[in-house]
Amino acid sequence: MGIDEFGGGQHEQADVLVVTTNDVPGYRVERVIGEVFGLTVRSRHVGSQIGAGLKSLIGGELKGLTKTLVQTRNQAMERLVEQARARGANAVLMFRFDVTEAADVGTEVCAYGTAVVIAPHS
């Protein structure tokens, strides 16, 4: 797998900054908009589930599952950014992921944080 297949995060030119911290050094929070989230649920097709089951017998990374989870997390983050942008935010603070099984048919990934408007300190 290449770097793009097992990693994620923002590009440097992002118009909505997403950070896991409570603040951004050199910036002040001008306005708190509130909670935003991006949610997606993904299922795996039967063939890949069988392959993952066989791989788990001998050990090692389940690359198909890794790739699917990365894609799912990135999609949830994109939806979070879209919601923040639509509400007028230019940043999301305290960004987190929550991952759960969804009724044994898929994986639910929720990206969430606090949408804010930030500005450089004067």
mmCIF file of C-alpha atoms in Angstrom:
data_model
loop_
_atom_site.group_PDB
_atom_site.id
_atom_site.type_symbol
_atom_site.label_atom_id
_atom_site.label_comp_id
_atom_site.label_asym_id
_atom_site.label_seq_id
_atom_site.Cartn_x
_atom_site.Cartn_y
_atom_site.Cartn_z
ATOM 1 C CA MET A 1 0.000 0.000 0.000
ATOM 2 C CA GLY A 2 1.163 3.503 -0.823
ATOM 3 C CA ILE A 3 1.171 6.386 1.649
ATOM 4 C CA ASP A 4 -2.161 7.701 0.305
ATOM 5 C CA GLU A 5 -3.822 4.354 0.936
ATOM 6 C CA PHE A 6 -3.069 4.117 4.649
ATOM 7 C CA GLY A 7 -2.941 7.736 5.795
ATOM 8 C CA GLY A 8 -5.164 10.729 5.999
ATOM 9 C CA GLY A 9 -5.447 14.256 7.256
ATOM 10 C CA GLN A 10 -5.683 17.641 5.664
ATOM 11 C CA HIS A 11 -3.819 19.194 2.798
ATOM 12 C CA GLU A 12 -1.773 22.321 3.493
ATOM 13 C CA GLN A 13 -4.160 24.540 1.464
ATOM 14 C CA ALA A 14 -7.276 23.574 3.464
ATOM 15 C CA ASP A 15 -9.701 26.471 3.980
ATOM 16 C CA VAL A 16 -11.025 24.963 7.236
ATOM 17 C CA LEU A 17 -8.269 24.111 9.700
ATOM 18 C CA VAL A 18 -8.943 20.938 11.712
ATOM 19 C CA VAL A 19 -6.930 20.371 14.890
ATOM 20 C CA THR A 20 -7.133 18.059 17.878
ATOM 21 C CA THR A 21 -6.115 20.844 20.263
ATOM 22 C CA ASN A 22 -8.288 23.296 22.204
ATOM 23 C CA ASP A 23 -6.701 26.296 20.510
ATOM 24 C CA VAL A 24 -4.394 27.282 17.656
ATOM 25 C CA PRO A 25 -1.124 29.023 18.579
ATOM 26 C CA GLY A 26 -1.077 32.585 17.244
ATOM 27 C CA TYR A 27 -4.863 32.695 16.782
ATOM 28 C CA ARG A 28 -7.802 33.690 18.939
ATOM 29 C CA VAL A 29 -11.313 32.264 18.804
ATOM 30 C CA GLU A 30 -13.651 35.037 17.694
ATOM 31 C CA ARG A 31 -16.838 32.986 17.640
ATOM 32 C CA VAL A 32 -17.880 29.492 18.674
ATOM 33 C CA ILE A 33 -20.382 28.040 16.219
ATOM 34 C CA GLY A 34 -20.867 24.697 17.944
ATOM 35 C CA GLU A 35 -20.537 20.976 17.427
ATOM 36 C CA VAL A 36 -20.128 19.631 13.919
ATOM 37 C CA PHE A 37 -19.772 16.060 12.779
ATOM 38 C CA GLY A 38 -19.381 13.909 9.716
ATOM 39 C CA LEU A 39 -20.762 10.391 9.750
ATOM 40 C CA THR A 40 -20.473 7.411 7.446
ATOM 41 C CA VAL A 41 -21.185 3.697 7.697
ATOM 42 C CA ARG A 42 -19.319 1.246 5.503
ATOM 43 C CA SER A 43 -19.849 -2.439 4.941
ATOM 44 C CA ARG A 44 -17.411 -4.907 3.433
ATOM 45 C CA HIS A 45 -18.313 -7.299 0.658
ATOM 46 C CA VAL A 46 -18.402 -11.032 1.391
ATOM 47 C CA GLY A 47 -15.220 -11.853 -0.573
ATOM 48 C CA SER A 48 -13.096 -9.431 1.397
ATOM 49 C CA GLN A 49 -14.586 -10.636 4.689
ATOM 50 C CA ILE A 50 -13.614 -14.205 3.826
ATOM 51 C CA GLY A 51 -10.108 -13.051 2.864
ATOM 52 C CA ALA A 52 -9.759 -11.118 6.114
ATOM 53 C CA GLY A 53 -10.949 -14.154 8.068
ATOM 54 C CA LEU A 54 -8.338 -16.365 6.432
ATOM 55 C CA LYS A 55 -5.599 -13.763 6.979
ATOM 56 C CA SER A 56 -6.519 -13.498 10.654
ATOM 57 C CA LEU A 57 -5.771 -17.216 11.042
ATOM 58 C CA ILE A 58 -2.122 -16.771 10.046
ATOM 59 C CA GLY A 59 -1.577 -13.273 11.453
ATOM 60 C CA GLY A 60 -0.454 -10.024 9.939
ATOM 61 C CA GLU A 61 -2.054 -6.818 8.828
ATOM 62 C CA LEU A 62 -5.478 -6.996 7.235
ATOM 63 C CA LYS A 63 -4.588 -4.586 4.434
ATOM 64 C CA GLY A 64 -8.043 -4.625 2.833
ATOM 65 C CA LEU A 65 -9.656 -3.684 6.130
ATOM 66 C CA THR A 66 -6.987 -1.043 6.777
ATOM 67 C CA LYS A 67 -7.624 0.554 3.387
ATOM 68 C CA THR A 68 -11.393 0.534 3.925
ATOM 69 C CA LEU A 69 -11.090 2.110 7.372
ATOM 70 C CA VAL A 70 -8.769 4.844 6.074
ATOM 71 C CA GLN A 71 -11.221 5.645 3.262
ATOM 72 C CA THR A 72 -14.085 5.685 5.753
ATOM 73 C CA ARG A 73 -12.299 7.992 8.190
ATOM 74 C CA ASN A 74 -11.308 10.354 5.380
ATOM 75 C CA GLN A 75 -14.903 10.486 4.130
ATOM 76 C CA ALA A 76 -16.195 11.252 7.645
ATOM 77 C CA MET A 77 -13.600 14.027 7.994
ATOM 78 C CA GLU A 78 -14.550 15.502 4.601
ATOM 79 C CA ARG A 79 -18.194 15.608 5.707
ATOM 80 C CA LEU A 80 -17.210 17.299 8.977
ATOM 81 C CA VAL A 81 -15.286 19.974 7.051
ATOM 82 C CA GLU A 82 -18.224 20.484 4.658
ATOM 83 C CA GLN A 83 -20.584 21.014 7.593
ATOM 84 C CA ALA A 84 -18.187 23.407 9.337
ATOM 85 C CA ARG A 85 -17.692 25.414 6.129
ATOM 86 C CA ALA A 86 -21.464 25.571 5.505
ATOM 87 C CA ARG A 87 -21.979 26.984 9.006
ATOM 88 C CA GLY A 88 -19.363 29.707 8.481
ATOM 89 C CA ALA A 89 -16.428 28.206 10.385
ATOM 90 C CA ASN A 90 -12.818 28.452 9.333
ATOM 91 C CA ALA A 91 -11.582 25.960 11.944
ATOM 92 C CA VAL A 92 -12.630 22.905 13.920
ATOM 93 C CA LEU A 93 -11.122 22.497 17.366
ATOM 94 C CA MET A 94 -10.941 19.364 19.535
ATOM 95 C CA PHE A 95 -11.337 17.086 16.504
ATOM 96 C CA ARG A 96 -11.908 13.385 17.286
ATOM 97 C CA PHE A 97 -13.019 10.149 15.649
ATOM 98 C CA ASP A 98 -15.472 7.660 17.125
ATOM 99 C CA VAL A 99 -15.605 4.201 15.552
ATOM 100 C CA THR A 100 -18.241 1.562 16.335
ATOM 101 C CA GLU A 101 -19.693 -1.546 14.793
ATOM 102 C CA ALA A 102 -23.090 -0.882 13.242
ATOM 103 C CA ALA A 103 -25.363 -3.872 13.871
ATOM 104 C CA ASP A 104 -22.732 -6.350 12.643
ATOM 105 C CA VAL A 105 -23.172 -5.136 9.060
ATOM 106 C CA GLY A 106 -20.574 -2.398 8.913
ATOM 107 C CA THR A 107 -18.392 0.105 10.660
ATOM 108 C CA GLU A 108 -19.713 3.499 11.705
ATOM 109 C CA VAL A 109 -17.175 6.301 11.783
ATOM 110 C CA CYS A 110 -18.054 9.683 13.211
ATOM 111 C CA ALA A 111 -15.648 12.621 12.963
ATOM 112 C CA TYR A 112 -16.593 15.425 15.369
ATOM 113 C CA GLY A 113 -15.346 18.639 16.898
ATOM 114 C CA THR A 114 -16.205 22.256 17.671
ATOM 115 C CA ALA A 115 -16.658 24.626 14.731
ATOM 116 C CA VAL A 116 -15.215 28.082 15.347
ATOM 117 C CA VAL A 117 -14.103 31.247 13.618
ATOM 118 C CA ILE A 118 -10.474 32.046 14.396
ATOM 119 C CA ALA A 119 -8.358 35.117 13.595
ATOM 120 C CA PRO A 120 -4.674 35.884 14.048
ATOM 121 C CA HIS A 121 -3.718 37.697 17.259
ATOM 122 C CA SER A 122 -3.281 41.418 16.637
#
